[in-house]
C-alpha cells in the first residue's frame, strides 16, 4: 500500500532521499528497509528559526499491505487525467498569439483531436533570441521580435516563475506543471513551493511544445500579426493577417500578451467591448545577491550553497488612499533587462537563468494605480499612461537605450553617491532623477514604503541598492470583457484568454486560463 506522510520536517543539512526514508521509518515505527519513498508531494523551506532552517515535506511511501495503519494515515491515490474525447468543429480553430495562453490553448485543442491555426506576430524562440541579443549589442530594436513579442511570449525572458497567485485553479495549475515536465522541465517543479525554470530551460521547453503541435497537425504562422477582425452581425467570423490574407473560423482564441497595444486599438475600433483595468508601475530595485542572502538567510545560512540565491517579498499599504507598494517578479541571481517593444519608449524587466548565478538580485518595486489615475475614461487610457512614463524613461536615459538609474539613498535624499552602483543592466545605466520620470503619487508612495521597510529590513533600504526605471508592464491595463464562458460579452465566437485578456497575470495562470477556456468551449460545442 501507499500512504501519505504530511508535515515531515528535516533540518536542511539533512536533505536527501536517505534522510526522507529515515524520517518515514521513525514516523511509522518500522524498519527503513521496509519503506520506499515513491513520490514527493510538496517541499517548502521553513526559515522561521534563523538558527535552524527546515524543509517541510509531504511524502508518499510504499509499505507492505500487512502494515497496521494505526495513525489512520491517508492512502495515496494517483490522480489521472481522463482522456479527452475527440471533438469536431466545422472550421479549424484559430489561436492568435503563441505565448503561454496561446501555446496551452493549442495543446488543449490538439488533445481534443483538433488542429489549430496559430498566428504569432513575432519569430520562433531561436530567431527571437538572436534579435534580443542583437538589440543588446547594437541597440537595434525590432518592434516585432523582442523580449515582449515572439514565440513563448514575454515570460520566456523572465525568471520562468511557475507559481500562481490565484487559488481557484489548482487542478488547472497542476495540469500546467505536468505539461511543462512532459516537455522538459525538471520533475521537482511539481512539488517545490515556488517553482521556477529560468529563461534557458523555458526556451528549450517552448521549442519542444512547438514541435509537438506541428507533429500533430497544428499550423504555426510566424511574422503574422492580426490586423483586422472579421465580424458578421454580432459574431466573429475570421481574422486578417498582415493586412492581406483572411482566415475564416467561428472559434477564435485571442491570446495576446499585455503589450499588444496596436491589436487592442484595432479591436476597440471594431467594437469589441474593452474596459480600463488598474495596473501597477514603478522601478526595478537591485542589490548584490550577498546582501539579499544575508537579509533573508541570516549569518548562519547566507552562504549555504544548497539554498541558492534568496528570494523576498515585501508589501506596504497606505490604507487612507487605498494604494499598495509591493515587490513583484523577484529575480534572485538575475539581471535587469531592456524589455522595450516600441521605438522611443523604454521599459525594464527582470530575468534569471536556471542556475540563478548572477552576482545581483532584482525585483519589480511597484505602486498600485487606480483607473481614475488615467487621463480619460477611454478603455485604452491605461496604455497612454504607460507610454508617457516609458517616453520619459527613454529620454532620461539619453535616447540610446541606456537605463535611467539612481542609487536608493540618493533617491531618498539621505546622502549616498550620485555615482551609480554596479548593476546587471547590459546596455549601460546613466544617473537620473527618477522622480522626474514617475508620477508624483508613485514617488510619494515609494518613499513612504522605504521609510517603513528601513525599520523592518534595514539591509534592503541601504546604500547597497540601486533603482532602475521604468517598470510599467506588470500586467495589462486593458480588459477584453468576457463572460463566464470565456467568450467576449458582445462578439460571439471570440475567446479572450491569458494575460492580454486582462484576466490573468504570469505564465502559470495564463496557461491555466487557456486550458479552462478550451475545455469549457469544446464541451459546450459538443453538446
Short mmCIF file of C-alpha atoms in Angstrom, two decimals:
data_model
loop_
_atom_site.label_atom_id
_atom_site.label_comp_id
_atom_site.label_asym_id
_atom_site.label_seq_id
_atom_site.Cartn_x
_atom_site.Cartn_y
_atom_site.Cartn_z
CA UNK A 1 0.00 0.00 0.00
CA UNK A 2 1.00 3.63 -0.39
CA UNK A 3 0.45 6.12 2.45
CA UNK A 4 0.79 9.90 2.61
CA UNK A 5 3.07 11.31 5.30
CA UNK A 6 2.47 15.02 5.83
CA UNK A 7 4.44 17.55 7.86
CA UNK A 8 7.72 15.70 7.65
CA UNK A 9 10.31 18.14 8.99
CA UNK A 10 14.04 17.83 8.39
CA UNK A 11 16.98 20.16 9.04
CA UNK A 12 18.11 21.45 5.66
CA UNK A 13 21.54 19.94 6.28
CA UNK A 14 19.88 16.51 6.22
CA UNK A 15 18.18 16.85 2.86
CA UNK A 16 18.11 13.81 0.58
CA UNK A 17 16.23 10.59 -0.11
CA UNK A 18 18.09 8.59 2.53
CA UNK A 19 17.01 11.10 5.17
CA UNK A 20 13.42 11.01 3.90
CA UNK A 21 13.34 7.26 4.34
CA UNK A 22 14.81 7.57 7.82
CA UNK A 23 12.18 10.16 8.81
CA UNK A 24 9.40 7.93 7.44
CA UNK A 25 10.80 5.00 9.38
CA UNK A 26 10.66 6.96 12.61
CA UNK A 27 7.12 8.20 11.91
CA UNK A 28 5.82 4.71 11.06
CA UNK A 29 7.98 2.92 13.63
CA UNK A 30 9.12 0.25 11.20
CA UNK A 31 12.50 -0.68 9.75
CA UNK A 32 13.74 1.67 7.00
CA UNK A 33 14.42 -1.29 4.72
CA UNK A 34 10.68 -1.95 4.56
CA UNK A 35 9.95 1.56 3.19
CA UNK A 36 10.22 3.04 -0.30
CA UNK A 37 9.56 6.75 -0.88
CA UNK A 38 7.73 6.76 -4.22
CA UNK A 39 6.75 10.39 -4.58
CA UNK A 40 7.32 13.84 -3.11
CA UNK A 41 4.03 15.73 -2.99
CA UNK A 42 5.34 19.02 -1.57
CA UNK A 43 8.54 20.58 -0.30
CA UNK A 44 8.93 24.02 1.24
CA UNK A 45 11.57 25.88 3.19
CA UNK A 46 10.79 26.91 6.78
CA UNK A 47 13.02 29.86 7.78
CA UNK A 48 11.23 30.99 10.92
CA UNK A 49 14.13 29.93 13.16
CA UNK A 50 17.27 31.75 11.97
CA UNK A 51 19.42 29.26 13.86
CA UNK A 52 17.92 26.21 12.16
CA UNK A 53 16.17 26.08 8.82
CA UNK A 54 13.97 23.12 7.97
CA UNK A 55 12.41 21.55 4.93
CA UNK A 56 8.76 20.59 5.35
CA UNK A 57 7.66 17.76 3.11
CA UNK A 58 4.72 15.58 2.22
CA UNK A 59 5.80 12.14 1.05
CA UNK A 60 4.20 9.07 -0.45
CA UNK A 61 5.70 5.88 0.96
CA UNK A 62 5.16 2.28 -0.12
CA UNK A 63 4.96 -0.36 2.59
CA UNK A 64 3.61 -3.88 2.88
CA UNK A 65 -0.16 -4.30 2.71
CA UNK A 66 0.02 -6.05 6.07
CA UNK A 67 1.13 -2.84 7.81
CA UNK A 68 -1.29 -1.79 10.57
CA UNK A 69 -2.18 1.83 9.87
CA UNK A 70 -2.84 2.83 13.48
CA UNK A 71 -2.32 6.53 12.71
CA UNK A 72 -5.07 6.44 10.05
CA UNK A 73 -2.73 7.98 7.51
CA UNK A 74 -4.41 8.67 4.17
CA UNK A 75 -3.95 6.12 1.44
CA UNK A 76 -2.43 7.69 -1.65
CA UNK A 77 -4.41 7.54 -4.86
CA UNK A 78 -2.73 8.68 -8.06
CA UNK A 79 -4.80 11.26 -9.90
CA UNK A 80 -5.05 10.57 -13.59
CA UNK A 81 -6.43 12.84 -16.24
CA UNK A 82 -9.30 11.40 -18.19
CA UNK A 83 -8.58 11.13 -21.90
CA UNK A 84 -10.18 13.91 -23.88
CA UNK A 85 -12.95 12.79 -26.20
CA UNK A 86 -12.34 13.65 -29.81
CA UNK A 87 -14.34 16.72 -30.81
CA UNK A 88 -15.26 18.10 -34.18
CA UNK A 89 -15.67 21.65 -35.47
CA UNK A 90 -16.79 22.88 -38.87
CA UNK A 91 -13.73 25.10 -39.18
CA UNK A 92 -10.27 24.83 -37.70
CA UNK A 93 -9.98 26.90 -34.51
CA UNK A 94 -7.73 29.95 -34.67
CA UNK A 95 -5.30 30.94 -31.91
CA UNK A 96 -3.88 34.47 -32.05
CA UNK A 97 -0.62 34.71 -30.11
CA UNK A 98 1.82 31.98 -29.11
CA UNK A 99 2.79 32.88 -25.56
CA UNK A 100 1.75 30.75 -22.56
CA UNK A 101 -2.00 31.13 -23.20
CA UNK A 102 -1.70 30.51 -26.93
CA UNK A 103 0.58 27.51 -26.52
CA UNK A 104 -1.63 25.84 -23.93
CA UNK A 105 -4.80 26.60 -25.89
CA UNK A 106 -3.20 24.88 -28.89
CA UNK A 107 -2.09 21.91 -26.76
CA UNK A 108 -5.60 21.54 -25.33
CA UNK A 109 -7.22 21.73 -28.76
CA UNK A 110 -4.88 19.01 -30.02
CA UNK A 111 -5.89 16.80 -27.08
CA UNK A 112 -9.43 17.01 -28.46
CA UNK A 113 -8.23 15.94 -31.90
CA UNK A 114 -8.45 19.44 -33.34
CA UNK A 115 -5.70 21.03 -35.44
CA UNK A 116 -5.48 24.75 -34.66
CA UNK A 117 -4.22 27.53 -36.90
CA UNK A 118 -1.84 29.63 -34.80
CA UNK A 119 -0.69 33.15 -35.67
CA UNK A 120 2.26 34.78 -33.93
CA UNK A 121 3.41 38.29 -34.80
CA UNK A 122 6.99 37.55 -33.75
CA UNK A 123 9.54 34.88 -34.60
CA UNK A 124 10.47 31.43 -33.33
CA UNK A 125 12.19 31.37 -29.96
CA UNK A 126 15.55 30.69 -31.60
CA UNK A 127 15.32 33.59 -34.10
CA UNK A 128 13.84 35.81 -31.41
CA UNK A 129 16.83 35.17 -29.15
CA UNK A 130 19.14 36.33 -31.94
CA UNK A 131 17.14 39.56 -32.25
CA UNK A 132 17.23 40.15 -28.48
CA UNK A 133 20.99 39.68 -28.38
CA UNK A 134 21.42 41.96 -31.41
CA UNK A 135 19.38 44.62 -29.63
CA UNK A 136 21.61 44.42 -26.57
CA UNK A 137 24.80 44.57 -28.66
CA UNK A 138 23.87 47.01 -31.46
CA UNK A 139 20.91 48.88 -29.91
CA UNK A 140 18.74 47.99 -32.90
CA UNK A 141 15.22 47.22 -31.67
CA UNK A 142 12.97 45.03 -33.80
CA UNK A 143 9.45 46.11 -32.75
CA UNK A 144 8.04 42.71 -33.76
CA UNK A 145 10.76 40.48 -32.27
CA UNK A 146 11.96 41.36 -28.79
CA UNK A 147 11.50 40.48 -25.14
CA UNK A 148 7.75 41.13 -25.43
CA UNK A 149 6.87 39.67 -28.84
CA UNK A 150 7.59 36.25 -30.28
CA UNK A 151 7.13 32.57 -29.63
CA UNK A 152 6.87 31.87 -25.91
CA UNK A 153 5.66 35.35 -25.01
CA UNK A 154 7.25 37.78 -22.57
CA UNK A 155 7.54 35.03 -19.95
CA UNK A 156 10.26 33.30 -21.93
CA UNK A 157 12.61 36.12 -20.94
CA UNK A 158 11.86 36.26 -17.26
CA UNK A 159 12.70 34.07 -14.31
CA UNK A 160 10.31 31.41 -15.58
CA UNK A 161 8.36 31.51 -12.33
CA UNK A 162 5.60 28.93 -12.33
CA UNK A 163 3.68 29.65 -9.15
CA UNK A 164 0.22 31.15 -9.37
CA UNK A 165 -1.19 33.78 -7.05
CA UNK A 166 -4.69 32.51 -7.77
CA UNK A 167 -6.23 29.89 -5.51
CA UNK A 168 -9.22 28.82 -7.57
CA UNK A 169 -7.50 26.91 -10.33
CA UNK A 170 -5.41 24.28 -8.54
CA UNK A 171 -6.41 21.47 -10.91
CA UNK A 172 -5.55 23.51 -13.97
CA UNK A 173 -2.28 24.69 -12.44
CA UNK A 174 -1.25 21.11 -11.71
CA UNK A 175 -2.07 20.24 -15.29
CA UNK A 176 0.15 23.11 -16.47
CA UNK A 177 3.05 21.93 -14.31
CA UNK A 178 2.70 18.33 -15.52
CA UNK A 179 2.73 19.60 -19.09
CA UNK A 180 5.94 21.53 -18.50
CA UNK A 181 7.56 18.39 -17.07
CA UNK A 182 6.39 16.42 -20.11
CA UNK A 183 8.19 18.87 -22.38
CA UNK A 184 11.45 19.03 -20.47
CA UNK A 185 11.08 20.78 -17.13
CA UNK A 186 12.64 19.15 -14.05
CA UNK A 187 10.20 16.96 -12.13
CA UNK A 188 10.71 18.99 -8.95
CA UNK A 189 8.53 21.83 -10.24
CA UNK A 190 5.50 19.69 -9.38
CA UNK A 191 6.25 19.72 -5.66
CA UNK A 192 8.53 22.58 -4.61
CA UNK A 193 6.69 25.54 -3.14
CA UNK A 194 7.79 28.24 -5.62
CA UNK A 195 8.98 26.54 -8.80
CA UNK A 196 10.96 28.35 -11.45
CA UNK A 197 12.57 27.25 -14.69
CA UNK A 198 14.87 30.03 -15.82
CA UNK A 199 14.97 31.57 -19.27
CA UNK A 200 17.42 28.99 -20.65
CA UNK A 201 15.26 26.00 -19.69
CA UNK A 202 11.99 27.66 -20.63
CA UNK A 203 13.22 28.47 -24.14
CA UNK A 204 14.03 24.78 -24.73
CA UNK A 205 10.58 23.77 -23.48
CA UNK A 206 8.94 26.25 -25.85
CA UNK A 207 10.74 24.61 -28.78
CA UNK A 208 9.59 21.17 -27.66
CA UNK A 209 5.98 22.33 -27.42
CA UNK A 210 6.17 23.80 -30.91
CA UNK A 211 7.44 20.53 -32.39
CA UNK A 212 4.69 18.58 -30.62
CA UNK A 213 1.99 20.85 -32.04
CA UNK A 214 3.38 20.69 -35.57
CA UNK A 215 3.73 16.90 -35.46
CA UNK A 216 0.04 16.62 -34.61
CA UNK A 217 -1.32 18.76 -37.39
CA UNK A 218 -1.25 22.24 -35.91
CA UNK A 219 -0.02 25.08 -38.10
CA UNK A 220 2.05 27.96 -36.74
CA UNK A 221 2.46 31.11 -38.83
CA UNK A 222 5.24 33.43 -37.66
CA UNK A 223 5.58 37.09 -38.59
CA UNK A 224 1.79 37.05 -38.74
CA UNK A 225 0.03 39.88 -36.93
CA UNK A 226 -3.73 40.07 -36.69
CA UNK A 227 -4.51 43.41 -38.31
CA UNK A 228 -8.27 43.07 -38.62
CA UNK A 229 -11.11 41.12 -37.09
CA UNK A 230 -13.91 39.97 -39.36
CA UNK A 231 -17.34 40.39 -37.75
CA UNK A 232 -20.70 39.41 -39.20
CA UNK A 233 -23.56 40.76 -37.14
CA UNK A 234 -22.55 40.05 -33.55
CA UNK A 235 -20.28 37.13 -34.41
CA UNK A 236 -16.58 36.95 -35.22
CA UNK A 237 -16.09 35.07 -38.47
CA UNK A 238 -12.36 35.31 -39.05
CA UNK A 239 -9.22 37.42 -38.94
CA UNK A 240 -6.96 39.27 -41.37
CA UNK A 241 -3.21 38.74 -41.13
CA UNK A 242 -0.72 41.47 -42.08
CA UNK A 243 -3.43 43.50 -43.87
CA UNK A 244 -3.50 40.79 -46.52
CA UNK A 245 -4.82 37.29 -46.06
CA UNK A 246 -8.16 36.29 -44.49
CA UNK A 247 -8.62 33.19 -42.36
CA UNK A 248 -12.17 32.19 -41.51
CA UNK A 249 -13.27 30.47 -38.33
CA UNK A 250 -16.10 30.62 -35.82
CA UNK A 251 -13.74 29.68 -32.96
CA UNK A 252 -11.12 32.36 -32.34
CA UNK A 253 -8.94 32.40 -29.24
CA UNK A 254 -7.34 35.79 -28.62
CA UNK A 255 -4.15 35.10 -26.64
CA UNK A 256 -2.46 38.49 -26.80
CA UNK A 257 0.29 39.47 -24.42
CA UNK A 258 0.00 42.58 -22.28
CA UNK A 259 1.99 44.65 -24.80
CA UNK A 260 -0.05 44.18 -27.99
CA UNK A 261 -1.19 47.79 -27.92
CA UNK A 262 -1.84 48.11 -31.65
CA UNK A 263 -4.01 44.99 -31.68
CA UNK A 264 -6.07 46.25 -28.75
CA UNK A 265 -6.59 49.57 -30.56
CA UNK A 266 -7.79 47.67 -33.63
CA UNK A 267 -10.22 45.63 -31.53
CA UNK A 268 -11.62 48.77 -29.94
CA UNK A 269 -12.16 50.27 -33.41
CA UNK A 270 -14.03 47.10 -34.41
CA UNK A 271 -16.40 47.50 -31.47
CA UNK A 272 -15.13 44.69 -29.22
CA UNK A 273 -16.05 45.50 -25.61
CA UNK A 274 -12.99 46.67 -23.68
CA UNK A 275 -12.62 48.32 -20.31
CA UNK A 276 -9.92 50.04 -18.29
CA UNK A 277 -8.06 47.93 -15.78
CA UNK A 278 -5.85 49.03 -12.87
CA UNK A 279 -2.15 48.21 -13.07
CA UNK A 280 0.98 48.91 -11.03
CA UNK A 281 4.07 50.86 -12.09
CA UNK A 282 7.40 51.72 -10.58
CA UNK A 283 11.04 50.68 -10.88
CA UNK A 284 13.40 47.73 -10.66
CA UNK A 285 15.37 47.58 -7.43
CA UNK A 286 18.65 45.68 -7.42
CA UNK A 287 21.11 44.62 -4.71
CA UNK A 288 24.19 42.42 -4.61
CA UNK A 289 23.00 38.85 -4.19
CA UNK A 290 25.05 38.54 -0.99
CA UNK A 291 23.15 41.44 0.59
CA UNK A 292 19.81 39.74 -0.04
CA UNK A 293 21.16 36.39 1.16
CA UNK A 294 22.21 37.93 4.49
CA UNK A 295 18.89 39.77 4.75
CA UNK A 296 16.84 36.62 4.20
CA UNK A 297 19.04 33.76 5.44
CA UNK A 298 20.90 35.45 8.30
CA UNK A 299 24.50 34.92 9.31
CA UNK A 300 24.35 31.14 9.61
CA UNK A 301 22.92 30.29 6.20
CA UNK A 302 23.78 33.23 3.93
CA UNK A 303 26.47 31.20 2.16
CA UNK A 304 24.83 27.76 2.39
CA UNK A 305 25.27 26.61 -1.22
CA UNK A 306 22.27 24.32 -1.45
CA UNK A 307 19.87 27.17 -0.71
CA UNK A 308 20.88 29.22 -3.74
CA UNK A 309 20.15 32.93 -4.15
CA UNK A 310 17.50 34.15 -1.70
CA UNK A 311 14.06 35.43 -2.65
CA UNK A 312 11.97 38.05 -0.89
CA UNK A 313 8.53 39.61 -0.97
CA UNK A 314 7.74 42.98 0.60
CA UNK A 315 4.44 44.85 0.91
CA UNK A 316 3.34 48.22 2.19
CA UNK A 317 -0.22 49.58 2.17
CA UNK A 318 -1.44 53.15 2.55
CA UNK A 319 -4.95 52.37 3.71
CA UNK A 320 -6.10 56.00 3.67
CA UNK A 321 -5.77 56.29 -0.09
CA UNK A 322 -6.04 52.57 -0.93
CA UNK A 323 -2.64 52.25 -2.54
CA UNK A 324 -0.22 49.40 -2.14
CA UNK A 325 3.51 49.16 -2.77
CA UNK A 326 4.94 45.72 -3.33
CA UNK A 327 7.76 43.74 -4.86
CA UNK A 328 6.88 41.63 -7.85
CA UNK A 329 8.63 39.24 -10.24
CA UNK A 330 11.64 38.85 -7.95
CA UNK A 331 14.70 37.50 -9.81
CA UNK A 332 17.35 36.15 -7.41
CA UNK A 333 20.75 35.82 -9.03
CA UNK A 334 19.29 37.52 -12.10
CA UNK A 335 19.64 40.60 -14.25
CA UNK A 336 17.67 43.67 -15.27
CA UNK A 337 16.85 43.66 -18.98
CA UNK A 338 15.53 46.10 -21.55
CA UNK A 339 12.00 44.88 -22.28
CA UNK A 340 11.06 47.63 -24.74
CA UNK A 341 8.87 46.86 -27.74
CA UNK A 342 8.40 50.31 -29.29
CA UNK A 343 10.87 52.90 -30.53
CA UNK A 344 11.30 55.85 -28.19
CA UNK A 345 9.81 54.09 -25.15
CA UNK A 346 11.91 52.32 -22.54
CA UNK A 347 10.70 49.70 -20.08
CA UNK A 348 12.69 47.27 -17.94
CA UNK A 349 12.03 43.79 -16.63
CA UNK A 350 13.95 41.15 -14.70
CA UNK A 351 15.10 37.68 -15.70
CA UNK A 352 17.15 34.79 -14.35
CA UNK A 353 18.70 31.70 -15.83
CA UNK A 354 18.07 28.32 -14.24
CA UNK A 355 21.21 28.43 -12.08
CA UNK A 356 20.42 31.93 -10.75
CA UNK A 357 24.16 32.57 -10.61
CA UNK A 358 24.37 36.32 -11.32
CA UNK A 359 26.01 38.42 -8.55
CA UNK A 360 22.85 40.55 -8.40
CA UNK A 361 19.24 40.08 -7.33
CA UNK A 362 16.42 42.32 -8.53
CA UNK A 363 12.68 42.77 -8.27
CA UNK A 364 9.99 45.00 -9.63
CA UNK A 365 9.01 47.53 -6.99
CA UNK A 366 5.66 48.97 -7.96
CA UNK A 367 2.78 51.11 -6.74
CA UNK A 368 -0.84 50.20 -7.43
CA UNK A 369 -2.66 52.58 -9.76
CA UNK A 370 -6.38 53.23 -10.00
CA UNK A 371 -8.21 53.66 -13.27
CA UNK A 372 -9.00 57.23 -12.30
CA UNK A 373 -5.25 57.91 -12.40
CA UNK A 374 -5.55 57.65 -16.16
CA UNK A 375 -6.18 60.79 -18.19
CA UNK A 376 -9.57 59.71 -19.56
CA UNK A 377 -12.33 57.11 -19.41
CA UNK A 378 -11.24 55.64 -22.75
CA UNK A 379 -10.66 51.87 -22.47
CA UNK A 380 -7.13 52.41 -23.81
CA UNK A 381 -6.25 55.21 -21.39
CA UNK A 382 -4.03 52.90 -19.34
CA UNK A 383 -1.88 52.28 -22.39
CA UNK A 384 -1.28 56.03 -22.74
CA UNK A 385 -0.47 56.19 -19.03
CA UNK A 386 2.24 53.57 -19.56
CA UNK A 387 3.57 55.23 -22.71
CA UNK A 388 4.02 58.59 -21.00
CA UNK A 389 6.27 57.04 -18.36
CA UNK A 390 8.19 55.00 -20.94
CA UNK A 391 8.87 58.06 -23.13
CA UNK A 392 10.25 59.94 -20.14
CA UNK A 393 12.45 56.97 -19.22
CA UNK A 394 13.81 56.75 -22.77
CA UNK A 395 14.63 60.47 -22.83
CA UNK A 396 16.21 60.38 -19.36
CA UNK A 397 18.44 57.52 -20.49
CA UNK A 398 19.81 59.64 -23.31
CA UNK A 399 17.73 58.23 -26.14
CA UNK A 400 20.03 55.30 -26.91
CA UNK A 401 18.52 52.60 -24.66
CA UNK A 402 20.68 53.28 -21.62
CA UNK A 403 18.56 52.97 -18.49
CA UNK A 404 17.96 55.90 -16.14
CA UNK A 405 19.05 54.85 -12.66
CA UNK A 406 19.57 56.24 -9.19
CA UNK A 407 21.11 54.84 -6.04
CA UNK A 408 18.37 54.28 -3.48
CA UNK A 409 19.72 56.52 -0.74
CA UNK A 410 20.25 59.30 -3.27
CA UNK A 411 16.62 58.88 -4.39
CA UNK A 412 15.52 59.22 -0.76
CA UNK A 413 17.63 62.35 -0.24
CA UNK A 414 19.59 60.66 2.52
CA UNK A 415 23.05 61.18 1.09
CA UNK A 416 24.65 58.45 -0.88
CA UNK A 417 26.69 58.85 -4.00
CA UNK A 418 25.33 60.12 -7.29
CA UNK A 419 27.78 57.72 -8.95
CA UNK A 420 25.78 54.62 -9.73
CA UNK A 421 26.30 51.32 -8.00
CA UNK A 422 27.42 48.40 -10.10
CA UNK A 423 24.41 46.73 -11.68
CA UNK A 424 23.43 44.00 -14.12
CA UNK A 425 21.89 46.04 -16.94
CA UNK A 426 23.99 45.27 -20.03
CA UNK A 427 23.12 48.30 -22.17
CA UNK A 428 24.51 50.88 -19.76
CA UNK A 429 22.98 52.99 -17.00
CA UNK A 430 23.05 56.77 -16.58
CA UNK A 431 22.39 58.81 -13.43
CA UNK A 432 18.91 60.32 -13.46
CA UNK A 433 16.31 61.74 -11.10
CA UNK A 434 13.63 59.06 -11.17
CA UNK A 435 11.21 61.50 -9.57
CA UNK A 436 11.12 63.28 -12.93
CA UNK A 437 10.02 60.08 -14.69
CA UNK A 438 7.41 58.58 -12.38
CA UNK A 439 4.03 60.11 -11.50
CA UNK A 440 4.17 62.08 -8.21
CA UNK A 441 1.83 59.67 -6.39
CA UNK A 442 4.11 56.75 -7.30
CA UNK A 443 7.15 58.61 -5.95
CA UNK A 444 5.45 59.56 -2.67
CA UNK A 445 4.24 56.02 -2.02
CA UNK A 446 7.67 54.53 -2.83
CA UNK A 447 9.26 56.94 -0.34
CA UNK A 448 6.71 56.02 2.34
CA UNK A 449 7.29 52.31 1.75
CA UNK A 450 11.06 52.69 2.00
CA UNK A 451 10.73 54.55 5.30
CA UNK A 452 8.66 51.69 6.69
CA UNK A 453 10.95 48.98 5.34
CA UNK A 454 14.04 50.75 6.67
CA UNK A 455 12.77 49.89 10.16
CA UNK A 456 11.87 46.31 9.27
CA UNK A 457 14.59 45.26 6.81
CA UNK A 458 17.42 47.81 7.01
CA UNK A 459 19.66 45.89 4.61
CA UNK A 460 17.03 46.33 1.91
CA UNK A 461 16.95 50.12 2.35
CA UNK A 462 20.68 50.77 2.25
CA UNK A 463 23.45 52.12 0.08
CA UNK A 464 23.69 48.67 -1.49
CA UNK A 465 20.51 49.26 -3.52
CA UNK A 466 20.03 50.88 -6.91
CA UNK A 467 16.78 51.77 -8.69
CA UNK A 468 16.38 51.40 -12.47
CA UNK A 469 13.36 52.62 -14.40
CA UNK A 470 10.83 52.30 -15.50
CA UNK A 471 8.77 49.17 -14.75
CA UNK A 472 5.37 49.62 -16.43
CA UNK A 473 4.36 46.26 -17.92
CA UNK A 474 3.33 44.41 -14.76
CA UNK A 475 0.01 43.46 -16.34
CA UNK A 476 -2.44 44.60 -18.99
CA UNK A 477 -4.17 47.96 -18.38
CA UNK A 478 -6.99 46.82 -20.68
CA UNK A 479 -9.52 44.04 -20.20
CA UNK A 480 -11.25 42.38 -23.15
CA UNK A 481 -14.52 41.88 -21.35
CA UNK A 482 -15.76 38.29 -21.39
CA UNK A 483 -18.48 36.22 -19.76
CA UNK A 484 -18.33 33.08 -17.63
CA UNK A 485 -17.95 31.03 -20.83
CA UNK A 486 -14.71 32.89 -21.64
CA UNK A 487 -16.48 34.49 -24.61
CA UNK A 488 -16.48 38.21 -25.43
CA UNK A 489 -19.56 39.83 -23.91
CA UNK A 490 -20.62 41.37 -27.22
CA UNK A 491 -18.85 39.45 -30.00
CA UNK A 492 -19.68 35.76 -30.15
CA UNK A 493 -17.05 33.19 -31.24
CA UNK A 494 -14.30 35.36 -29.73
CA UNK A 495 -12.49 33.94 -26.69
CA UNK A 496 -10.05 36.33 -24.94
CA UNK A 497 -7.58 34.35 -22.80
CA UNK A 498 -4.34 34.85 -20.91
CA UNK A 499 -2.59 37.96 -19.73
CA UNK A 500 -3.58 40.13 -22.65
CA UNK A 501 -7.24 39.47 -21.91
CA UNK A 502 -6.83 41.33 -18.63
CA UNK A 503 -7.95 38.37 -16.52
CA UNK A 504 -4.64 36.72 -15.59
CA UNK A 505 -1.00 37.52 -14.93
CA UNK A 506 2.08 35.37 -15.32
CA UNK A 507 2.96 32.14 -17.08
CA UNK A 508 1.05 29.63 -14.98
CA UNK A 509 -2.24 31.46 -14.55
CA UNK A 510 -2.30 32.41 -18.25
CA UNK A 511 -1.71 28.81 -19.31
CA UNK A 512 -4.34 27.55 -16.85
CA UNK A 513 -6.80 30.15 -18.13
CA UNK A 514 -6.35 28.81 -21.67
CA UNK A 515 -6.90 25.21 -20.60
CA UNK A 516 -10.13 26.06 -18.81
CA UNK A 517 -11.39 28.14 -21.71
CA UNK A 518 -10.80 25.39 -24.27
CA UNK A 519 -12.29 22.70 -22.02
CA UNK A 520 -15.45 24.73 -21.47
CA UNK A 521 -15.83 25.80 -25.07
CA UNK A 522 -15.25 22.36 -26.59
CA UNK A 523 -17.54 20.64 -24.07
CA UNK A 524 -20.35 23.09 -24.84
CA UNK A 525 -19.80 22.80 -28.58
CA UNK A 526 -20.05 19.02 -28.32
CA UNK A 527 -23.41 19.06 -26.53
#
